[in-house]
PDB file of C-alpha atoms in Angstrom:
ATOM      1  CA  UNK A1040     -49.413 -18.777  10.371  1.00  0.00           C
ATOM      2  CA  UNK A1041     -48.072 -18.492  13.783  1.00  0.00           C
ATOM      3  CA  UNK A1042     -45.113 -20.514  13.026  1.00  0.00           C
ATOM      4  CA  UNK A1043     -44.493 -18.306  10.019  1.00  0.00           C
ATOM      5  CA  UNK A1044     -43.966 -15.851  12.035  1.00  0.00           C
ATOM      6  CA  UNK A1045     -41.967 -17.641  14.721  1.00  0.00           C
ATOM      7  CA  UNK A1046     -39.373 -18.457  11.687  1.00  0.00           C
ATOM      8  CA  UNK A1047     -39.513 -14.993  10.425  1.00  0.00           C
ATOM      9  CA  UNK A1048     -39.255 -13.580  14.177  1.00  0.00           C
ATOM     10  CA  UNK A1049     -36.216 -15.940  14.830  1.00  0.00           C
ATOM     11  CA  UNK A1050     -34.139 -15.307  11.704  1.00  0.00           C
ATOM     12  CA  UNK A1051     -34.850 -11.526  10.933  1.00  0.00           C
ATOM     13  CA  UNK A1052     -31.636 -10.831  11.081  1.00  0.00           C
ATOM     14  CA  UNK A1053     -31.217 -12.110   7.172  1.00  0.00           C
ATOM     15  CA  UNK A1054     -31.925  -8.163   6.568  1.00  0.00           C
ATOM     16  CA  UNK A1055     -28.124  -8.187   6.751  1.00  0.00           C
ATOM     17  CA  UNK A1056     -27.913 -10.272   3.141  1.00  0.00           C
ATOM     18  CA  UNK A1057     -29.801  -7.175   1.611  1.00  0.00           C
ATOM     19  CA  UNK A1058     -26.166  -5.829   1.524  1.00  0.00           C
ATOM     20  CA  UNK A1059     -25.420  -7.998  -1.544  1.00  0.00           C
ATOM     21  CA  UNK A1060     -27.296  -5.616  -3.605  1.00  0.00           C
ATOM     22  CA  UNK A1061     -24.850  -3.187  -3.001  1.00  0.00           C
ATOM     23  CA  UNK A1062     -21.964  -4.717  -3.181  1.00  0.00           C
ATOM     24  CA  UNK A1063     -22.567  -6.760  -6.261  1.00  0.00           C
ATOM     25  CA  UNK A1064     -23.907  -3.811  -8.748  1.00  0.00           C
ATOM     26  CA  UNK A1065     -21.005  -1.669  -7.707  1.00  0.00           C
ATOM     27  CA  UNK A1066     -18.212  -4.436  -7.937  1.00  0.00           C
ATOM     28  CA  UNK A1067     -19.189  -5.790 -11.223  1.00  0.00           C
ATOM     29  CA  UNK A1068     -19.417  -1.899 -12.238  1.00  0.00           C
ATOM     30  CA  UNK A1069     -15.807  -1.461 -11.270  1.00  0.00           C
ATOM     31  CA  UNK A1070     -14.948  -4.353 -13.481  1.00  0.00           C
ATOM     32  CA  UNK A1071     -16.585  -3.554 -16.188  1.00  0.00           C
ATOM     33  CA  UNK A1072     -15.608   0.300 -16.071  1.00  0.00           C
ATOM     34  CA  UNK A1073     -13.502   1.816 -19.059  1.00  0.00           C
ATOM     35  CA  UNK A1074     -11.578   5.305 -19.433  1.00  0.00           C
ATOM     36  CA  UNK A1075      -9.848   5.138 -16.071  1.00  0.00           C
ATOM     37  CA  UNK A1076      -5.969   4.176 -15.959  1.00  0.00           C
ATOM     38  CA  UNK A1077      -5.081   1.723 -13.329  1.00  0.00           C
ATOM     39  CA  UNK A1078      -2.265   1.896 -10.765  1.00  0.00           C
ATOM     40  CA  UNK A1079      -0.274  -1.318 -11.417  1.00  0.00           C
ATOM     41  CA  UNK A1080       0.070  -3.088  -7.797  1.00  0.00           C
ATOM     42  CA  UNK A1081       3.743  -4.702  -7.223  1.00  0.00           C
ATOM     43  CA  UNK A1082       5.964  -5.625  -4.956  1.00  0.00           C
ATOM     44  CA  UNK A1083       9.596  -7.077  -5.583  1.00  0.00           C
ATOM     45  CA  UNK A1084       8.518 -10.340  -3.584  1.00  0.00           C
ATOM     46  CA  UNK A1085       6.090 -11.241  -5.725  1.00  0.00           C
ATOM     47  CA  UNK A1086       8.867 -12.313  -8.636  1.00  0.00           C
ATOM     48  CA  UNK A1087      10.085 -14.554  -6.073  1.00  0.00           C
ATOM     49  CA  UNK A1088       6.940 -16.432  -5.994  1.00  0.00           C
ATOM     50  CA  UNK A1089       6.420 -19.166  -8.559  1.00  0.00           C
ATOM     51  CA  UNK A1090       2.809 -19.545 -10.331  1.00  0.00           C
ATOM     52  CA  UNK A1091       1.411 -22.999  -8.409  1.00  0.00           C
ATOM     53  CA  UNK A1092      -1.838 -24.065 -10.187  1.00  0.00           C
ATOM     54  CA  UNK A1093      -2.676 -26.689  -7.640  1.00  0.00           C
ATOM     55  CA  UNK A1094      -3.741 -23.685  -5.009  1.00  0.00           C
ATOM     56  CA  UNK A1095      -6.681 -23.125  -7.243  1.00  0.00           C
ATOM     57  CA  UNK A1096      -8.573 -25.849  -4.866  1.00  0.00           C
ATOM     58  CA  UNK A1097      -8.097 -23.907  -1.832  1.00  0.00           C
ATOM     59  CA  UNK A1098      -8.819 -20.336  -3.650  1.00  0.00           C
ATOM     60  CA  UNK A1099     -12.057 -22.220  -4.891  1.00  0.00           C
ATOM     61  CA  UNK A1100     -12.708 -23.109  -1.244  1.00  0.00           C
ATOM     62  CA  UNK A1101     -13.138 -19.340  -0.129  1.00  0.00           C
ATOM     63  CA  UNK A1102     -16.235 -19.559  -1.327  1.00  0.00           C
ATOM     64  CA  UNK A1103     -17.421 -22.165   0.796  1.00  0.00           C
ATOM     65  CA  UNK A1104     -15.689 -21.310   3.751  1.00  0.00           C
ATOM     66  CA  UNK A1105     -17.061 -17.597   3.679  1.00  0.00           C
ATOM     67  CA  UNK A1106     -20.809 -18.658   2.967  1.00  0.00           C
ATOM     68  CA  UNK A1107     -20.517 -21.921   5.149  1.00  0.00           C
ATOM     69  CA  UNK A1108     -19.381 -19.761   8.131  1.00  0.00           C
ATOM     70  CA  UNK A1109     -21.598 -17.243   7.235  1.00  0.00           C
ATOM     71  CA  UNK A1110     -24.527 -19.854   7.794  1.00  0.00           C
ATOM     72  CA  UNK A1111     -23.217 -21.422  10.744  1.00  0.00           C
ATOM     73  CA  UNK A1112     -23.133 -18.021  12.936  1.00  0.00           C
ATOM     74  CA  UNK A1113     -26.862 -17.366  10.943  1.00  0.00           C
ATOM     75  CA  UNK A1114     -28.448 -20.506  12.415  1.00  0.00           C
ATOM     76  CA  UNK A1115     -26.812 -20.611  15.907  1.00  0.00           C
ATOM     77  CA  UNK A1116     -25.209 -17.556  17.075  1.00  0.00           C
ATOM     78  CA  UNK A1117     -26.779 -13.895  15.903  1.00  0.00           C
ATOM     79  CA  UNK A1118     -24.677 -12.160  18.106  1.00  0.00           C
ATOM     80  CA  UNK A1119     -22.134 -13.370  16.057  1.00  0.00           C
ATOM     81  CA  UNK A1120     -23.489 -13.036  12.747  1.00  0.00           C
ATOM     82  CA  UNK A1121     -24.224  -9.757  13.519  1.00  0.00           C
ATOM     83  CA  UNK A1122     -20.400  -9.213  14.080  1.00  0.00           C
ATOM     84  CA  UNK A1123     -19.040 -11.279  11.639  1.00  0.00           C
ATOM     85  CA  UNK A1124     -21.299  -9.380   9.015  1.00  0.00           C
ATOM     86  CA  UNK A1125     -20.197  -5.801  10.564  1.00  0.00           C
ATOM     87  CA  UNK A1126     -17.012  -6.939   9.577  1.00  0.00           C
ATOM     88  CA  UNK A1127     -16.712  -8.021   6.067  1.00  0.00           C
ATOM     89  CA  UNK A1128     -19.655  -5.404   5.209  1.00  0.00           C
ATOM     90  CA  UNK A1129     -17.171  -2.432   6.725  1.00  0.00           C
ATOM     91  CA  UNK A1130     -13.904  -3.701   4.626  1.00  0.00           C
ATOM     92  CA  UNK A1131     -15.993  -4.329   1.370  1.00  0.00           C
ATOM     93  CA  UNK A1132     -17.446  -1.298   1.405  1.00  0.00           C
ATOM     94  CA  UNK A1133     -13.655   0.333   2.190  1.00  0.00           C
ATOM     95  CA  UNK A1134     -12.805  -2.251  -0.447  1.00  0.00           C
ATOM     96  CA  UNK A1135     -15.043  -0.411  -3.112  1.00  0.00           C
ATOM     97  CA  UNK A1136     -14.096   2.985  -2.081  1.00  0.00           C
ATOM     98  CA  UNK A1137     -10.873   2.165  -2.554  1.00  0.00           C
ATOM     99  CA  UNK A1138     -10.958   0.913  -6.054  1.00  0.00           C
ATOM    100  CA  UNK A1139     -13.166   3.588  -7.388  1.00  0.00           C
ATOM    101  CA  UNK A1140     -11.151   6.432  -6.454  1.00  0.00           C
ATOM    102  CA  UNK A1141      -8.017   4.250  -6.705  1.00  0.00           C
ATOM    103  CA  UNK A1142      -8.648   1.808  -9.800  1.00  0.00           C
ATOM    104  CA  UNK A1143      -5.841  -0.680  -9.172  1.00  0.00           C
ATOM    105  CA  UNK A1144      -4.697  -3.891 -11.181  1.00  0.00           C
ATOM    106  CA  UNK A1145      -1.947  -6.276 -11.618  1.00  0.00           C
ATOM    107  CA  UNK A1146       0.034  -7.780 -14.024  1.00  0.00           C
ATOM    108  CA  UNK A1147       1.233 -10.938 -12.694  1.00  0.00           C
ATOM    109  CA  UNK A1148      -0.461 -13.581 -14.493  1.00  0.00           C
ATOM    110  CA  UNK A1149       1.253 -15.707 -16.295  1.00  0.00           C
ATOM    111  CA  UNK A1150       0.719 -15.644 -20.447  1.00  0.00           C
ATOM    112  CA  UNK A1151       1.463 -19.292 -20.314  1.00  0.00           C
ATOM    113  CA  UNK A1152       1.417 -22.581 -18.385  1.00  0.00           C
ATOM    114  CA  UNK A1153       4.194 -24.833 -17.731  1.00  0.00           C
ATOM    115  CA  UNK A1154       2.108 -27.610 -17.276  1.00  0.00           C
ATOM    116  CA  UNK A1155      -0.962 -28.344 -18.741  1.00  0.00           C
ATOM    117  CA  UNK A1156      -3.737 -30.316 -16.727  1.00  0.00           C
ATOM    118  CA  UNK A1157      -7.029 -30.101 -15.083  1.00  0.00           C
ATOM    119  CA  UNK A1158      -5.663 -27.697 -12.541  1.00  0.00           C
ATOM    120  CA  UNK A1159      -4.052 -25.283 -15.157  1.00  0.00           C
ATOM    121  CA  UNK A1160      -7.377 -25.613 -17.067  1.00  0.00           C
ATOM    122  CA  UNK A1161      -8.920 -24.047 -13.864  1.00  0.00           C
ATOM    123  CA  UNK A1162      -6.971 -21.406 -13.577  1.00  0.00           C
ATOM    124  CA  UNK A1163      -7.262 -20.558 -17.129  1.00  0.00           C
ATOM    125  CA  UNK A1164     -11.126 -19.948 -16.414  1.00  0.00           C
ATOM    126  CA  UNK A1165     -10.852 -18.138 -13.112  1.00  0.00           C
ATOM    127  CA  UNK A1166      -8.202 -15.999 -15.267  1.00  0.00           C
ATOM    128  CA  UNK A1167     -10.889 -15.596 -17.931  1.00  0.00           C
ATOM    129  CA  UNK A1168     -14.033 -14.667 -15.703  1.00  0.00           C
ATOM    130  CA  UNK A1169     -11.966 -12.296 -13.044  1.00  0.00           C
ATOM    131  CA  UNK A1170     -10.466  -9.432 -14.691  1.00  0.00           C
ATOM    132  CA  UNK A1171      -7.139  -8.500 -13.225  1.00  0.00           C
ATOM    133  CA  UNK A1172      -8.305  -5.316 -11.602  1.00  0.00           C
ATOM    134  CA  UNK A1173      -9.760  -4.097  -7.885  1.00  0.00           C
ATOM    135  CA  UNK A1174      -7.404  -6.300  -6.123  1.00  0.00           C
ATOM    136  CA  UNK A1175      -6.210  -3.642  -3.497  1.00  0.00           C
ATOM    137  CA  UNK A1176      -6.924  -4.768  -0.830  1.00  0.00           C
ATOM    138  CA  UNK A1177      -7.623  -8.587  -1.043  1.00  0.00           C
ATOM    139  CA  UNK A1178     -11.168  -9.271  -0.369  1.00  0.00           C
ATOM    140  CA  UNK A1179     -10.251 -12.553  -1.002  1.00  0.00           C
ATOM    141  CA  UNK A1180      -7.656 -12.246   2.311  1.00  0.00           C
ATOM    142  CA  UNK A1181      -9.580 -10.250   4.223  1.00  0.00           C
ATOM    143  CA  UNK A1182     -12.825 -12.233   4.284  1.00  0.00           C
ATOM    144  CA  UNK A1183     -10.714 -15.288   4.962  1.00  0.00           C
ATOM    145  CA  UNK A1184      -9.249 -12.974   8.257  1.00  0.00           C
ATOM    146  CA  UNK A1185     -12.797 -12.166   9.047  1.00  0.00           C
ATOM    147  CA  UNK A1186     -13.742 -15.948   9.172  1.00  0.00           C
ATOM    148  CA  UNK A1187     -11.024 -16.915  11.005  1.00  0.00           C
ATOM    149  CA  UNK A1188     -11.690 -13.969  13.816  1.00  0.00           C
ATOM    150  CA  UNK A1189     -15.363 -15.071  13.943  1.00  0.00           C
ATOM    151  CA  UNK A1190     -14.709 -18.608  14.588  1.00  0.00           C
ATOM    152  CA  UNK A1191     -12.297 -17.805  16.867  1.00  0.00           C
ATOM    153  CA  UNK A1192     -14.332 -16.025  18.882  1.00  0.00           C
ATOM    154  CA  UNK A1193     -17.244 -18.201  18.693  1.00  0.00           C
ATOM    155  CA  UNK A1194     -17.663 -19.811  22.556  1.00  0.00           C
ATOM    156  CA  UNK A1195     -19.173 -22.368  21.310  1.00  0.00           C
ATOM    157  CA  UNK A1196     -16.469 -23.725  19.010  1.00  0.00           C
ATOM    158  CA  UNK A1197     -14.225 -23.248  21.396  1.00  0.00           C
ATOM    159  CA  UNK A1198     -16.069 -25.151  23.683  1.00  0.00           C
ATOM    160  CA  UNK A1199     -16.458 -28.335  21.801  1.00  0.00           C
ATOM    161  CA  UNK A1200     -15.004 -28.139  18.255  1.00  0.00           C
ATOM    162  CA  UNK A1201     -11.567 -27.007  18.109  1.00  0.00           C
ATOM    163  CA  UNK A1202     -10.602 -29.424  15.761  1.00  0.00           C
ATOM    164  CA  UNK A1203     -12.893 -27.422  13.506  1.00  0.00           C
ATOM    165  CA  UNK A1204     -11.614 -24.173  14.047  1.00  0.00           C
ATOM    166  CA  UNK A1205      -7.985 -25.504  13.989  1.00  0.00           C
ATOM    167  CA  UNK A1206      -8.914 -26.749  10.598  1.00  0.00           C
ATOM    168  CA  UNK A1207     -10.333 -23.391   9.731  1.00  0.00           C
ATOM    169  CA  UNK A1208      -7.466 -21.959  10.501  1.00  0.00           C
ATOM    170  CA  UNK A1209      -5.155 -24.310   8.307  1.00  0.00           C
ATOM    171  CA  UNK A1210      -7.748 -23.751   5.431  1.00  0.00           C
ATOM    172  CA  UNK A1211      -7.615 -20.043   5.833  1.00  0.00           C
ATOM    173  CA  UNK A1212      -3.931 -19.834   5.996  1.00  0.00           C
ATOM    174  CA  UNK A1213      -4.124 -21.953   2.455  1.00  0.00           C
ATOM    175  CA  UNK A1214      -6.492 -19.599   0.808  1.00  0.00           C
ATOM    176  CA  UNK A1215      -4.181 -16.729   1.576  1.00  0.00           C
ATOM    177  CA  UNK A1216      -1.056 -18.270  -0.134  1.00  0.00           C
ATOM    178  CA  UNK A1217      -3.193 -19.524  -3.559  1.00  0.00           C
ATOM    179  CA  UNK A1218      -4.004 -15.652  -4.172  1.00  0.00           C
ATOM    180  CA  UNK A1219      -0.139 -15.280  -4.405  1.00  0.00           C
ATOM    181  CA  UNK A1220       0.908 -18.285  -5.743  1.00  0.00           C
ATOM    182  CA  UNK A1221      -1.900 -17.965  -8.749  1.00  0.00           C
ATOM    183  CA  UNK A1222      -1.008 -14.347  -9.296  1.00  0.00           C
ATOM    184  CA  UNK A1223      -4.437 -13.191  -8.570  1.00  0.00           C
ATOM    185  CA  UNK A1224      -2.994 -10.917  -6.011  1.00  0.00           C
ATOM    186  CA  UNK A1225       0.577  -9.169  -5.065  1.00  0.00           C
ATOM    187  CA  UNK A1226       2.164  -9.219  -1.867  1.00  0.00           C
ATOM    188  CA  UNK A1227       1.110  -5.598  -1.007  1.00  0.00           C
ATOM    189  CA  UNK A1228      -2.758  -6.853  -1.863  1.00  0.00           C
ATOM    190  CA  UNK A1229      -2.376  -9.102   0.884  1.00  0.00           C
ATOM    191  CA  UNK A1230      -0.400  -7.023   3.037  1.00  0.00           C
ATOM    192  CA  UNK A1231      -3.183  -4.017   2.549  1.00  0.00           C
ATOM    193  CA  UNK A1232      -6.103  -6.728   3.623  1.00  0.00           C
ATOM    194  CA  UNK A1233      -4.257  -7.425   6.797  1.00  0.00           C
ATOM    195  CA  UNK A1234      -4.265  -4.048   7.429  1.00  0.00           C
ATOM    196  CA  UNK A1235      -7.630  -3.414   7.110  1.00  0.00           C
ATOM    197  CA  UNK A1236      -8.883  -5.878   8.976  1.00  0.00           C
ATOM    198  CA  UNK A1237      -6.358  -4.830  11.915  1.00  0.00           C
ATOM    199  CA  UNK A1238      -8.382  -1.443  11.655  1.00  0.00           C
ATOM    200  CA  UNK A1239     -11.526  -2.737  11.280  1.00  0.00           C
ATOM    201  CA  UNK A1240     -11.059  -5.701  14.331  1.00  0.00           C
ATOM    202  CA  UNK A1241     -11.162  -2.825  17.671  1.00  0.00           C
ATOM    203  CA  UNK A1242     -14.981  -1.749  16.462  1.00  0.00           C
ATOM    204  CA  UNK A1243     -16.084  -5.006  16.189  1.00  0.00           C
ATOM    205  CA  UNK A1244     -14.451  -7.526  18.549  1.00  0.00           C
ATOM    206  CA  UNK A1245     -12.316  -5.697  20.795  1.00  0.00           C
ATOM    207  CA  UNK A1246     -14.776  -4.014  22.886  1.00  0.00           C
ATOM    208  CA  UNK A1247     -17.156  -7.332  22.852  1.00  0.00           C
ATOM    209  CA  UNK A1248     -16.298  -8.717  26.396  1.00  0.00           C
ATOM    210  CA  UNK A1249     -17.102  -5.381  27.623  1.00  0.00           C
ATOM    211  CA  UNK A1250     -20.177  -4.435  26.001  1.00  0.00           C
ATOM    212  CA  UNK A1251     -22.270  -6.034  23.274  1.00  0.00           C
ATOM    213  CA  UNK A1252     -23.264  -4.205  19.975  1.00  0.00           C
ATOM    214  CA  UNK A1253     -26.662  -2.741  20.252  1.00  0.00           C
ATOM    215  CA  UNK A1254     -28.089  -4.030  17.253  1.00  0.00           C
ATOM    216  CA  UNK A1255     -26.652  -7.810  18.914  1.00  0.00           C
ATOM    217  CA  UNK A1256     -28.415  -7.082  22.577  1.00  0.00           C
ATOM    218  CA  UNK A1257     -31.519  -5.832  20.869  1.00  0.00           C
ATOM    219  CA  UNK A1258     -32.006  -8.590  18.859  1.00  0.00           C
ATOM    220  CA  UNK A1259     -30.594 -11.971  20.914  1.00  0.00           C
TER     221      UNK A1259
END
């Protein structure tokens, strides 16, 4: 019993997840909305960029890079979970806003493949489970920024695993092409995420050599 409540002590700070029940019930309500006209995102780059299928591996890989990083700063740093969560819950929840008084979609994709293999195939079922709409701003882009900016503050990879945060980096800098190069997002998508998190970044991480979050100190 006592170590029960060591473990629960030590990781109370999975509260935080809890926000996943009100992100998810209000996302998959935007997507599955009807009656409201969307604005049709474009921007005259995005003809210049050709539809890759082979960037479906590294748009796949968001996943594990946003819940693997997510667990790493969990399990060793809460500090940092505690900012890393602060920011992706702030620009999803912006996110949201934005698409339900600004429903937003694209019409990018591609009605046909020039090549057909297991890649293409891939794509063809992302394209058939992810509706084309809510894609200002990228939460696919800005998580991937928020990753990056934890690890990158994270002492202790600095300290002793740069080669993993340099390969963070190179994997982050992959997801954020394959939204563009599948057509899942425009260039102003992108663009808007950046922007975002540049708003977001001075309540989170700016101030933390100079004071720590409460919720952080109270907690550590």
């Amino acid at each position: 019993m006592e170590k029960l409540k060591q473990t629960i002590n030590r990781y109370r700070h999975a509260w935080v997840l809890l926000y996943m029940f009100i992100y998810m019930p209000w996302f998959l309500w935007l997507e599955r909305r009807e009656g409201v006209r969307h604005f049709i995102i474009h921007s005259p780059i995005d003809d210049y960029i050709p539809f890759v299928e082979y960037f479906i591996i590294p748009y796949l890989l968001w996943f594990i890079f946003i819940i693997g990083s997510a667990a790493y700063f969990f399990f060793t740093d809460t500090a940092g979970f505690y900012r890393y969560a602060a920011f992706l819950c702030t620009g999803m929840t912006l996110f949201l806003i934005i698409c339900t008084v600004f429903p937003n979609g694209l019409n990018l994709r591609p009605d046909t493949f020039a090549r057909d293999n297991i890649f293409s195939r891939m794509v063809n079922i992302l394209y058939a489970t992810d509706t084309p709409t809510n894609v200002l701003p990228s939460i696919h882009v800005f998580n991937s920024v928020g990753a990056v900016i934890a690890i990158s503050h994270s002492r202790a990879l600095r300290a002793g695993h740069r080669k993993i945060q340099y390969a963070s980096y190179a994997l982050a800098v992959l997801i954020i092409l394959s939204t563009m190069f599948l057509k899942q997002h425009s260039v102003t998508d992108v663009i808007a995420a950046f922007a975002m998190a540049g708003l977001i970044y001075p309540f989170v991480y700016a101030t933390e050599p100079k004071k720590a979050t409460r919720l952080s100190r109270q907690l550590i």
